[in-house]
Coordinates of C-alpha atoms in Angstrom, one line a residue:
Chain A
X1 CA 8.7 -3.0 31.8
X2 CA 5.8 -3.9 34.0
X3 CA 7.1 -7.5 34.6
X4 CA 8.1 -7.1 38.2
X5 CA 4.6 -6.0 39.1
X6 CA 3.4 -9.6 38.7
X7 CA 5.6 -10.6 41.7
X8 CA 3.6 -8.2 43.9
X9 CA -0.1 -8.4 44.9
X10 CA -0.9 -4.8 43.8
X11 CA -4.6 -5.4 43.3
X12 CA -4.8 -7.2 46.6
X13 CA -3.2 -4.2 48.3
X14 CA -5.6 -1.8 46.7
X15 CA -8.4 -4.2 47.7
X16 CA -7.4 -3.7 51.3
X17 CA -7.7 0.1 50.8
X18 CA -11.1 -0.4 49.4
X19 CA -12.2 -2.5 52.3
X20 CA -10.8 -0.1 54.8
X21 CA -12.7 2.7 53.0
X22 CA -16.0 0.9 52.9
X23 CA -16.0 -0.3 56.5
X24 CA -14.8 3.1 57.8
X25 CA -17.3 5.0 55.6
X26 CA -20.3 3.0 56.9
X27 CA -19.1 3.4 60.5
X28 CA -18.4 7.1 60.1
X29 CA -21.7 7.8 58.5
X30 CA -23.6 6.1 61.4
X31 CA -21.5 7.6 64.2
X32 CA -21.3 11.0 62.5
X33 CA -25.1 11.1 62.1
X34 CA -25.6 10.2 65.8
X35 CA -23.1 13.0 66.7
X36 CA -24.9 15.5 64.5
X37 CA -28.2 14.5 66.2
X38 CA -26.7 15.0 69.6
X39 CA -25.2 18.3 68.5
X40 CA -28.6 19.8 67.8
X41 CA -30.6 17.9 70.5
X42 CA -32.5 19.6 73.3
X43 CA -30.4 17.8 75.9
X44 CA -27.5 20.1 77.0
X45 CA -25.2 17.2 78.1
X46 CA -25.4 15.6 74.7
X47 CA -24.7 18.9 72.9
X48 CA -21.7 19.5 75.1
X49 CA -20.4 15.9 74.5
X50 CA -20.8 16.2 70.7
X51 CA -19.1 19.6 70.6
X52 CA -16.2 18.5 72.8
X53 CA -15.8 15.2 70.8
X54 CA -15.6 17.2 67.5
X55 CA -13.1 19.7 68.8
X56 CA -10.9 17.0 70.2
X57 CA -10.8 14.5 67.4
X58 CA -11.0 16.9 64.5
X59 CA -7.8 18.6 65.7
X60 CA -6.0 15.4 66.5
X61 CA -3.8 14.2 63.5
X62 CA -5.2 11.0 62.0
X63 CA -1.7 9.4 62.3
X64 CA -1.8 10.0 66.1
X65 CA -5.1 8.2 66.4
X66 CA -4.0 5.3 64.2
X67 CA -0.8 4.9 66.1
X68 CA -2.7 5.2 69.4
X69 CA -5.1 2.4 68.5
X70 CA -2.0 0.2 68.0
X71 CA 0.4 1.3 70.7
X72 CA -2.1 2.4 73.2
X73 CA -5.3 0.3 72.8
X74 CA -3.7 -2.9 71.5
X75 CA -0.1 -3.2 72.9
X76 CA -0.7 -1.5 76.2
X77 CA -4.3 -2.2 77.1
X78 CA -4.7 -5.5 75.2
X79 CA -7.7 -4.5 73.1
X80 CA -7.9 -6.9 70.1
X81 CA -11.4 -6.1 68.8
X82 CA -11.8 -9.8 68.3
X83 CA -9.0 -10.0 65.7
X84 CA -7.2 -13.3 65.8
X85 CA -3.9 -12.5 64.1
X86 CA -1.8 -9.5 63.5
X87 CA -3.3 -8.6 60.1
X88 CA -6.9 -8.9 61.3
X89 CA -6.2 -6.9 64.4
X90 CA -4.4 -4.1 62.6
X91 CA -7.2 -3.9 60.1
X92 CA -9.9 -3.6 62.7
X93 CA -7.9 -1.1 64.8
X94 CA -7.3 1.0 61.7
X95 CA -11.0 1.0 60.9
X96 CA -11.7 2.1 64.5
X97 CA -9.2 5.0 64.1
X98 CA -10.7 6.1 60.8
X99 CA -14.2 6.1 62.2
X100 CA -13.3 8.1 65.2
X101 CA -11.6 10.7 62.9
X102 CA -13.9 10.8 59.9
X103 CA -17.2 10.9 61.8
X104 CA -16.3 14.4 63.0
X105 CA -16.2 15.6 59.3
X106 CA -19.5 13.7 58.6
X107 CA -21.1 15.5 61.6
X108 CA -19.9 18.9 60.6
X109 CA -21.1 18.4 57.0
X110 CA -24.5 17.3 58.2
X111 CA -24.8 20.2 60.6
X112 CA -24.1 22.5 57.6
X113 CA -26.8 20.6 55.7
X114 CA -29.3 21.0 58.5
X115 CA -28.7 24.8 58.3
X116 CA -29.7 24.8 54.6
X117 CA -33.1 23.4 55.4
X118 CA -35.6 26.4 55.6
X119 CA -36.8 27.3 59.0
X120 CA -40.4 26.9 57.8
X121 CA -39.9 23.1 57.3
X122 CA -39.1 22.5 61.0
X123 CA -41.8 25.0 62.1
X124 CA -44.4 23.3 60.0
X125 CA -43.3 19.9 61.5
X126 CA -43.6 21.3 65.0
X127 CA -46.9 22.9 64.3
X128 CA -48.2 19.4 63.4
X129 CA -47.1 18.3 66.8
X130 CA -44.0 16.3 66.0
X131 CA -41.4 15.9 68.7
X132 CA -37.7 16.6 68.3
X133 CA -36.7 13.1 67.0
X134 CA -39.6 13.2 64.5
X135 CA -38.8 16.7 63.3
X136 CA -35.2 15.7 62.8
X137 CA -35.7 12.1 61.5
X138 CA -38.7 12.6 59.3
X139 CA -38.5 16.2 58.1
X140 CA -35.1 17.8 58.5
X141 CA -32.4 15.1 58.2
X142 CA -33.8 13.6 54.9
X143 CA -33.6 17.1 53.3
X144 CA -30.2 17.8 54.9
X145 CA -28.8 14.5 53.5
X146 CA -29.8 15.4 50.0
X147 CA -28.0 18.7 50.2
X148 CA -24.8 17.3 51.6
X149 CA -24.1 14.5 49.1
X150 CA -21.3 16.6 47.6
X151 CA -19.5 17.5 50.9
X152 CA -19.9 13.9 52.1
X153 CA -18.5 12.6 48.8
X154 CA -15.4 14.8 49.4
X155 CA -15.2 13.3 52.9
X156 CA -15.4 9.8 51.4
X157 CA -12.6 10.7 48.9
X158 CA -10.4 12.1 51.6
X159 CA -11.0 8.9 53.6
X160 CA -10.0 6.8 50.6
X161 CA -6.7 8.7 50.5
X162 CA -6.3 8.6 54.3
X163 CA -6.5 4.8 54.4
X164 CA -2.8 4.9 53.4
X165 CA -2.1 6.0 56.9
X166 CA -2.9 2.5 58.1
X167 CA 0.6 1.7 56.8
X168 CA 1.8 3.3 60.1
X169 CA 0.5 0.2 62.0
X170 CA 1.6 -2.3 59.3
X171 CA -1.7 -2.9 57.5
X172 CA -0.8 -4.4 54.1
X173 CA -2.3 -1.7 51.9
X174 CA -1.1 0.0 48.7
X175 CA 1.3 2.6 50.3
X176 CA 3.0 0.0 52.4
X177 CA 3.4 -2.2 49.3
X178 CA 4.8 0.8 47.5
X179 CA 7.4 1.2 50.2
X180 CA 8.4 -2.5 50.0
X181 CA 8.6 -2.4 46.2
X182 CA 10.8 0.8 46.2
X183 CA 13.1 -1.0 48.7
X184 CA 13.6 -4.0 46.3
X185 CA 13.1 -2.5 42.9
X186 CA 14.7 0.9 43.4
X187 CA 15.5 1.3 39.7
X188 CA 11.8 1.3 38.9
X189 CA 11.0 4.2 41.3
X190 CA 9.0 6.3 38.8
X191 CA 7.1 3.4 37.5
X192 CA 6.1 2.2 40.9
X193 CA 5.0 5.7 42.0
X194 CA 3.0 6.0 38.7
X195 CA 1.2 2.7 39.2
X196 CA 0.3 3.4 42.9
X197 CA -0.7 7.0 42.1
X198 CA -2.8 5.9 39.2
X199 CA -4.5 3.4 41.4
X200 CA -5.7 6.1 43.7
X201 CA -6.8 8.3 40.8
X202 CA -8.8 5.3 39.6
X203 CA -10.4 4.9 43.1
X204 CA -11.1 8.6 43.7
X205 CA -12.0 10.3 40.4
X206 CA -15.0 8.1 39.4
X207 CA -16.3 8.4 43.0
X208 CA -16.1 12.1 42.8
X209 CA -17.7 12.3 39.3
X210 CA -20.4 9.8 40.2
X211 CA -21.3 11.4 43.5
X212 CA -21.1 14.9 42.0
X213 CA -23.7 13.8 39.5
X214 CA -25.8 12.2 42.2
X215 CA -25.5 15.4 44.3
X216 CA -27.0 17.4 41.4
X217 CA -29.8 14.9 40.9
X218 CA -31.0 14.7 44.5
X219 CA -30.4 18.3 45.6
X220 CA -33.6 20.0 46.8
X221 CA -34.4 22.7 44.3
X222 CA -35.2 25.9 46.1
Chain B
X1 CA -32.1 27.5 59.9
X2 CA -29.8 29.4 62.2
X3 CA -30.8 28.6 65.8
X4 CA -30.9 24.8 66.6
X5 CA -33.9 25.5 68.9
X6 CA -36.1 25.7 65.8
X7 CA -36.0 21.9 65.8
X8 CA -37.9 21.6 69.1
X9 CA -40.4 23.6 71.2
X10 CA -39.6 25.1 74.5
X11 CA -39.9 22.1 76.8
X12 CA -43.0 21.8 78.9
X13 CA -43.2 19.7 82.1
X14 CA -43.3 16.4 80.2
X15 CA -40.5 17.2 77.9
X16 CA -38.4 18.5 80.8
X17 CA -38.8 15.2 82.6
X18 CA -37.9 13.3 79.4
X19 CA -34.8 15.4 78.8
X20 CA -33.8 14.8 82.4
X21 CA -34.2 11.1 81.8
X22 CA -32.1 11.3 78.6
X23 CA -29.4 13.3 80.5
X24 CA -29.3 10.6 83.2
X25 CA -29.1 7.8 80.7
X26 CA -26.4 9.5 78.7
X27 CA -24.3 10.3 81.8
X28 CA -24.6 6.7 83.0
X29 CA -23.5 5.3 79.6
X30 CA -20.6 7.8 79.4
X31 CA -19.6 7.0 83.0
X32 CA -19.7 3.3 82.2
X33 CA -17.4 3.8 79.2
X34 CA -15.0 5.9 81.3
X35 CA -15.2 3.3 84.1
X36 CA -14.0 0.7 81.6
X37 CA -11.3 2.9 80.2
X38 CA -10.0 3.8 83.6
X39 CA -10.3 0.3 84.8
X40 CA -8.3 -1.0 81.8
X41 CA -5.6 1.6 82.3
X42 CA -5.4 1.0 86.0
X43 CA -5.0 -2.7 85.5
X44 CA -2.0 -2.1 83.3
X45 CA -0.6 0.5 85.7
X46 CA -1.0 3.3 83.2
X47 CA -2.6 5.6 85.8
X48 CA 0.4 5.5 88.2
X49 CA 1.7 8.9 89.0
X50 CA 5.2 7.8 87.9
X51 CA 3.9 7.4 84.4
X52 CA 2.5 10.9 84.2
X53 CA 5.0 12.7 86.4
X54 CA 7.6 13.4 83.6
X55 CA 5.1 15.5 81.7
X56 CA 3.1 17.0 84.5
X57 CA 5.7 17.7 87.1
X58 CA 9.0 18.0 85.3
X59 CA 10.6 19.8 82.4
X60 CA 13.1 17.2 81.3
X61 CA 10.7 15.2 79.2
X62 CA 9.6 18.4 77.5
X63 CA 13.0 19.7 76.7
X64 CA 14.4 16.3 75.7
X65 CA 11.6 14.9 73.6
X66 CA 8.4 17.0 73.1
X67 CA 9.7 20.5 72.4
X68 CA 12.4 19.5 69.9
X69 CA 9.8 17.3 68.2
X70 CA 7.3 20.2 68.2
X71 CA 10.0 22.5 66.7
X72 CA 10.6 20.0 63.9
X73 CA 6.8 19.7 63.3
X74 CA 6.6 23.5 63.0
X75 CA 9.7 23.6 60.9
X76 CA 8.3 21.0 58.4
X77 CA 4.8 22.6 58.3
X78 CA 6.2 26.1 58.0
X79 CA 8.6 25.2 55.1
X80 CA 5.8 23.4 53.4
X81 CA 3.3 26.2 53.5
X82 CA 5.9 28.8 52.5
X83 CA 7.0 26.8 49.4
X84 CA 3.5 25.6 48.5
X85 CA 1.9 29.0 48.5
X86 CA 3.7 30.6 45.5
X87 CA 3.6 27.3 43.5
X88 CA -0.1 27.0 44.3
X89 CA -0.7 30.6 43.2
X90 CA 1.2 29.9 40.0
X91 CA -0.9 26.9 39.2
X92 CA -4.2 28.5 40.2
X93 CA -3.6 31.4 37.9
X94 CA -2.3 29.2 35.1
X95 CA -5.5 27.2 35.4
X96 CA -7.5 30.4 34.7
X97 CA -5.4 31.3 31.7
X98 CA -7.1 32.2 28.4
X99 CA -4.7 29.9 26.6
X100 CA -6.0 26.4 26.6
X101 CA -2.4 25.0 26.3
X102 CA -1.6 26.5 29.7
X103 CA -5.0 26.1 31.4
X104 CA -5.5 22.4 30.5
X105 CA -2.1 21.0 31.6
X106 CA -2.2 23.1 34.8
X107 CA -5.7 21.8 35.5
X108 CA -4.7 18.2 34.9
X109 CA -1.6 18.4 37.1
X110 CA -3.7 20.0 39.9
X111 CA -6.4 17.3 39.7
X112 CA -3.9 14.5 39.5
X113 CA -1.9 15.5 42.6
X114 CA -5.0 16.2 44.6
X115 CA -6.1 12.6 44.0
X116 CA -2.8 11.0 45.2
X117 CA -2.4 10.5 48.9
X118 CA 0.3 12.6 50.4
X119 CA 2.1 9.6 51.8
X120 CA 2.7 8.2 48.3
X121 CA 4.4 11.5 47.4
X122 CA 6.4 11.4 50.6
X123 CA 7.6 7.8 49.8
X124 CA 8.5 8.9 46.3
X125 CA 10.4 12.0 47.4
X126 CA 12.3 10.0 50.0
X127 CA 13.4 7.4 47.5
X128 CA 14.2 9.9 44.8
X129 CA 16.4 12.0 47.2
X130 CA 18.2 8.8 48.2
X131 CA 18.7 7.7 44.6
X132 CA 19.5 10.9 42.8
X133 CA 20.9 13.4 45.3
X134 CA 23.5 13.2 48.1
X135 CA 21.4 14.9 50.7
X136 CA 22.6 13.7 54.1
X137 CA 20.4 10.8 55.4
X138 CA 19.9 12.8 58.6
X139 CA 17.9 15.5 57.0
X140 CA 16.5 13.5 54.1
X141 CA 13.2 12.7 56.0
X142 CA 12.6 16.5 56.5
X143 CA 13.3 17.1 52.7
X144 CA 11.0 14.2 51.8
X145 CA 8.2 15.2 54.1
X146 CA 8.3 18.8 53.0
X147 CA 8.5 17.8 49.3
X148 CA 5.5 15.5 49.7
X149 CA 3.5 18.1 51.5
X150 CA 4.4 20.8 48.9
X151 CA 3.3 18.6 46.0
X152 CA 0.0 17.9 47.6
X153 CA -0.8 21.2 49.2
X154 CA 0.3 23.4 46.3
X155 CA -2.4 21.6 44.2
X156 CA -4.9 22.2 47.0
X157 CA -3.8 25.9 47.3
X158 CA -4.1 26.3 43.5
X159 CA -7.8 25.6 43.9
X160 CA -8.0 27.9 46.9
X161 CA -6.4 30.7 44.8
X162 CA -8.7 30.1 41.9
X163 CA -11.7 30.1 44.2
X164 CA -10.4 33.3 45.8
X165 CA -10.1 35.1 42.5
X166 CA -13.5 33.8 41.3
X167 CA -15.1 35.0 44.5
X168 CA -14.4 38.7 43.7
X169 CA -17.2 40.7 42.1
X170 CA -17.0 40.9 38.3
X171 CA -17.0 44.7 38.5
X172 CA -13.4 44.6 39.8
X173 CA -12.0 43.1 36.6
X174 CA -14.4 45.1 34.4
X175 CA -13.3 48.3 36.0
X176 CA -9.6 47.4 35.7
X177 CA -10.0 46.5 32.0
X178 CA -12.1 49.7 31.4
X179 CA -9.2 51.9 32.6
X180 CA -7.0 50.2 30.2
X181 CA -5.1 47.6 32.3
X182 CA -3.5 44.6 30.6
X183 CA -4.4 41.1 31.8
X184 CA -1.2 40.8 33.7
X185 CA -1.7 44.2 35.5
X186 CA -5.3 43.2 36.2
X187 CA -4.1 40.0 37.9
X188 CA -1.2 41.5 39.9
X189 CA -2.6 44.9 40.8
X190 CA -6.3 44.2 41.2
X191 CA -7.3 40.6 41.6
X192 CA -4.5 38.9 43.5
X193 CA -4.2 41.4 46.3
X194 CA -7.9 41.2 47.0
X195 CA -8.0 37.4 46.5
X196 CA -5.1 36.9 49.0
X197 CA -7.2 38.7 51.7
X198 CA -10.3 36.7 50.8
X199 CA -8.2 33.4 50.9
X200 CA -6.6 34.0 54.3
X201 CA -9.0 31.9 56.3
X202 CA -8.7 29.0 53.9
X203 CA -4.9 29.3 54.0
X204 CA -4.8 29.2 57.8
X205 CA -7.1 26.1 57.7
X206 CA -4.8 24.5 55.2
X207 CA -1.9 25.0 57.7
X208 CA -3.9 22.9 60.2
X209 CA -4.1 20.1 57.5
X210 CA -0.3 20.4 56.9
X211 CA 0.5 20.3 60.7
X212 CA -1.6 17.1 60.9
X213 CA 0.0 15.6 57.9
X214 CA 3.6 16.1 59.2
X215 CA 2.8 13.2 61.6
X216 CA 2.6 10.8 58.6
X217 CA 6.3 11.6 58.0
X218 CA 7.0 10.9 61.7
X219 CA 5.3 7.5 61.7
X220 CA 6.5 6.3 58.3
X221 CA 9.6 8.1 57.2
X222 CA 11.6 8.6 60.4
X223 CA 11.0 12.3 60.4
X224 CA 11.9 13.5 63.9
X225 CA 8.7 15.4 64.6
X226 CA 6.4 15.3 67.7
X227 CA 4.6 12.0 67.1
X228 CA 8.0 10.3 66.4
X229 CA 8.9 11.1 70.1
X230 CA 6.2 8.7 71.3
X231 CA 8.3 5.5 71.2
X232 CA 11.6 6.8 72.6
X233 CA 9.9 8.9 75.3
X234 CA 7.6 6.0 76.3
X235 CA 10.5 3.5 76.5
X236 CA 12.7 5.9 78.5
X237 CA 10.0 6.7 81.1
X238 CA 9.0 3.0 81.9
X239 CA 6.5 2.3 79.2
X240 CA 4.2 5.3 79.9
X241 CA 2.7 4.8 76.4
X242 CA -0.8 6.1 77.1
X243 CA 0.5 9.2 79.0
X244 CA 2.9 10.0 76.2
X245 CA 0.3 9.6 73.5
X246 CA -2.2 11.7 75.4
X247 CA 0.2 14.5 76.0
X248 CA 1.3 14.5 72.3
X249 CA -2.3 14.5 71.2
X250 CA -3.1 17.4 73.6
X251 CA -0.3 19.5 72.2
X252 CA -1.6 18.9 68.6
X253 CA -5.2 19.7 69.7
X254 CA -4.2 22.9 71.4
X255 CA -2.1 24.0 68.4
X256 CA -4.7 23.1 65.8
X257 CA -7.6 24.5 67.9
X258 CA -5.8 27.9 68.1
X259 CA -5.1 27.9 64.3
X260 CA -8.8 27.0 63.6
X261 CA -10.1 29.7 65.9
X262 CA -7.8 32.2 64.2
X263 CA -9.1 31.1 60.8
X264 CA -12.7 31.5 62.0
X265 CA -11.9 34.9 63.5
X266 CA -10.3 36.0 60.2
X267 CA -13.4 34.8 58.3
X268 CA -15.8 36.7 60.5
X269 CA -13.7 39.8 60.4
X270 CA -13.5 39.7 56.6
X271 CA -17.2 39.2 56.2
X272 CA -18.0 42.1 58.4
X273 CA -15.3 44.4 56.9
X274 CA -16.6 47.4 55.0
X275 CA -13.4 48.2 53.2
X276 CA -13.2 45.0 51.2
X277 CA -15.6 43.5 48.7
X278 CA -16.8 41.1 51.3
X279 CA -15.5 38.1 49.3
X280 CA -14.3 35.3 51.5
X281 CA -13.0 31.7 50.8
X282 CA -14.0 30.0 54.0
X283 CA -11.8 27.7 56.1
X284 CA -14.1 24.7 55.8
X285 CA -13.5 24.7 52.1
X286 CA -10.1 23.1 52.3
X287 CA -10.6 20.1 54.4
X288 CA -13.6 18.8 52.4
X289 CA -12.5 19.3 48.9
X290 CA -11.5 16.4 46.7
X291 CA -10.6 15.7 43.1
X292 CA -13.5 15.6 40.7
X293 CA -15.6 17.8 43.0
X294 CA -15.3 21.3 41.7
X295 CA -15.1 24.0 44.4
X296 CA -16.4 26.7 42.2
X297 CA -19.4 24.7 41.0
X298 CA -22.7 26.2 41.8
X299 CA -24.2 22.8 42.7
X300 CA -21.7 22.2 45.5
X301 CA -22.0 25.8 46.7
X302 CA -21.3 24.9 50.4
X303 CA -17.7 25.5 50.3
X304 CA -17.7 28.7 48.2
X305 CA -19.0 31.5 50.3

């Protein structure tokens, strides 16, 4: 019953999803943290930029961003991001799109986390003579991160599922493979769907359970 | 920590100079990026007035491409939320049943479909309609997109409903039981009406997610929504790809921004309200939730308000 699966590189396709997720997650975490820092910074221009960025990219559908990296950046403006062939270019453009989109959610989660840190922490830090970047980097952000593990885990899981959107620009990942398989093996529709769906359950459920446990472990008890 | 200013002191002369320096550096870096973007666009002729004219100075592009696309987007999203709401309520209530043989399967179904990407369900629905029904191939993408969205969003809304009911004070159900109501009466006469009010911000936020997800159907299933207009419109108006994509993105941003603002307004209003119990399921709950992460869990209390 599962014979036909051996003709397709199902694991390889899911591996692409995992890679997309990992690269995009790292990029979004870094860029999202920078955005959050700008959002609460003393420099009005940076605050305005961060606010505008979040309002724009949070409200843009991810598919529009992914299609825009391919149609706009690549085909029209000739941006290749150093990719040598179609596959590599598509992969890198998709990661760029995911970072642009997901970082807004990372930033918003972090900002909510910063709000959970008691005022006294920042006041004490300022009383010691620390400047803004020290207050934020040494005192507030480390505590904020510990309280946002659960929301960030949800963002990560949503990102894992969102990597299927890369199919829109032809990245060979699980959903695109599913589409190809359905085309050829239409009699096995339910089986194919079950296999692909199960793959995503396997990717997301353990992440959720593990990070949910971590969230409880590291949460600052108040 | 409510005001961000708690993170830094009121700037003195040195800090003022430093902030000015940062401002200048930031503006220069941003201007350099814009310079590069504009330069690249100019080089490919994407800034020519002819490329933008159809959208900025004419109505034909809107009436031929964008507005029909937007109507389809709204049609898909509207159908999806209308069908998903009752199904979601059903599963949310079933999950809270006292009978384990109802609660467990409902819980498993909800967790499973929340873990599966909406695109997978759309592909499945599309192929299933083609295989087992004689739905006309013109409208099949709409059916497939709505079905995929309903499957995914009803499982998300089930959790919203559950969170809404759990957010009500315990006194509500205790009082209802004390006056002799049955479980069914308690749910339909006391809990649900109040929960629906508490859930409104979360439901409006979920509509934003649904509007965004209709574009997946446009890009991959041939559903004729707004994003799907990008290719035909750009090829008709002499390859004005960037202009078309920007205009489409702006339409989505305005639409979603209005919906998000509405959700925030509802949330503030409900929190202030004196008539209600003050229970609210906030809008930020829906976008961040994921399988395996329980919304109603104390440890992840950010989303439950």
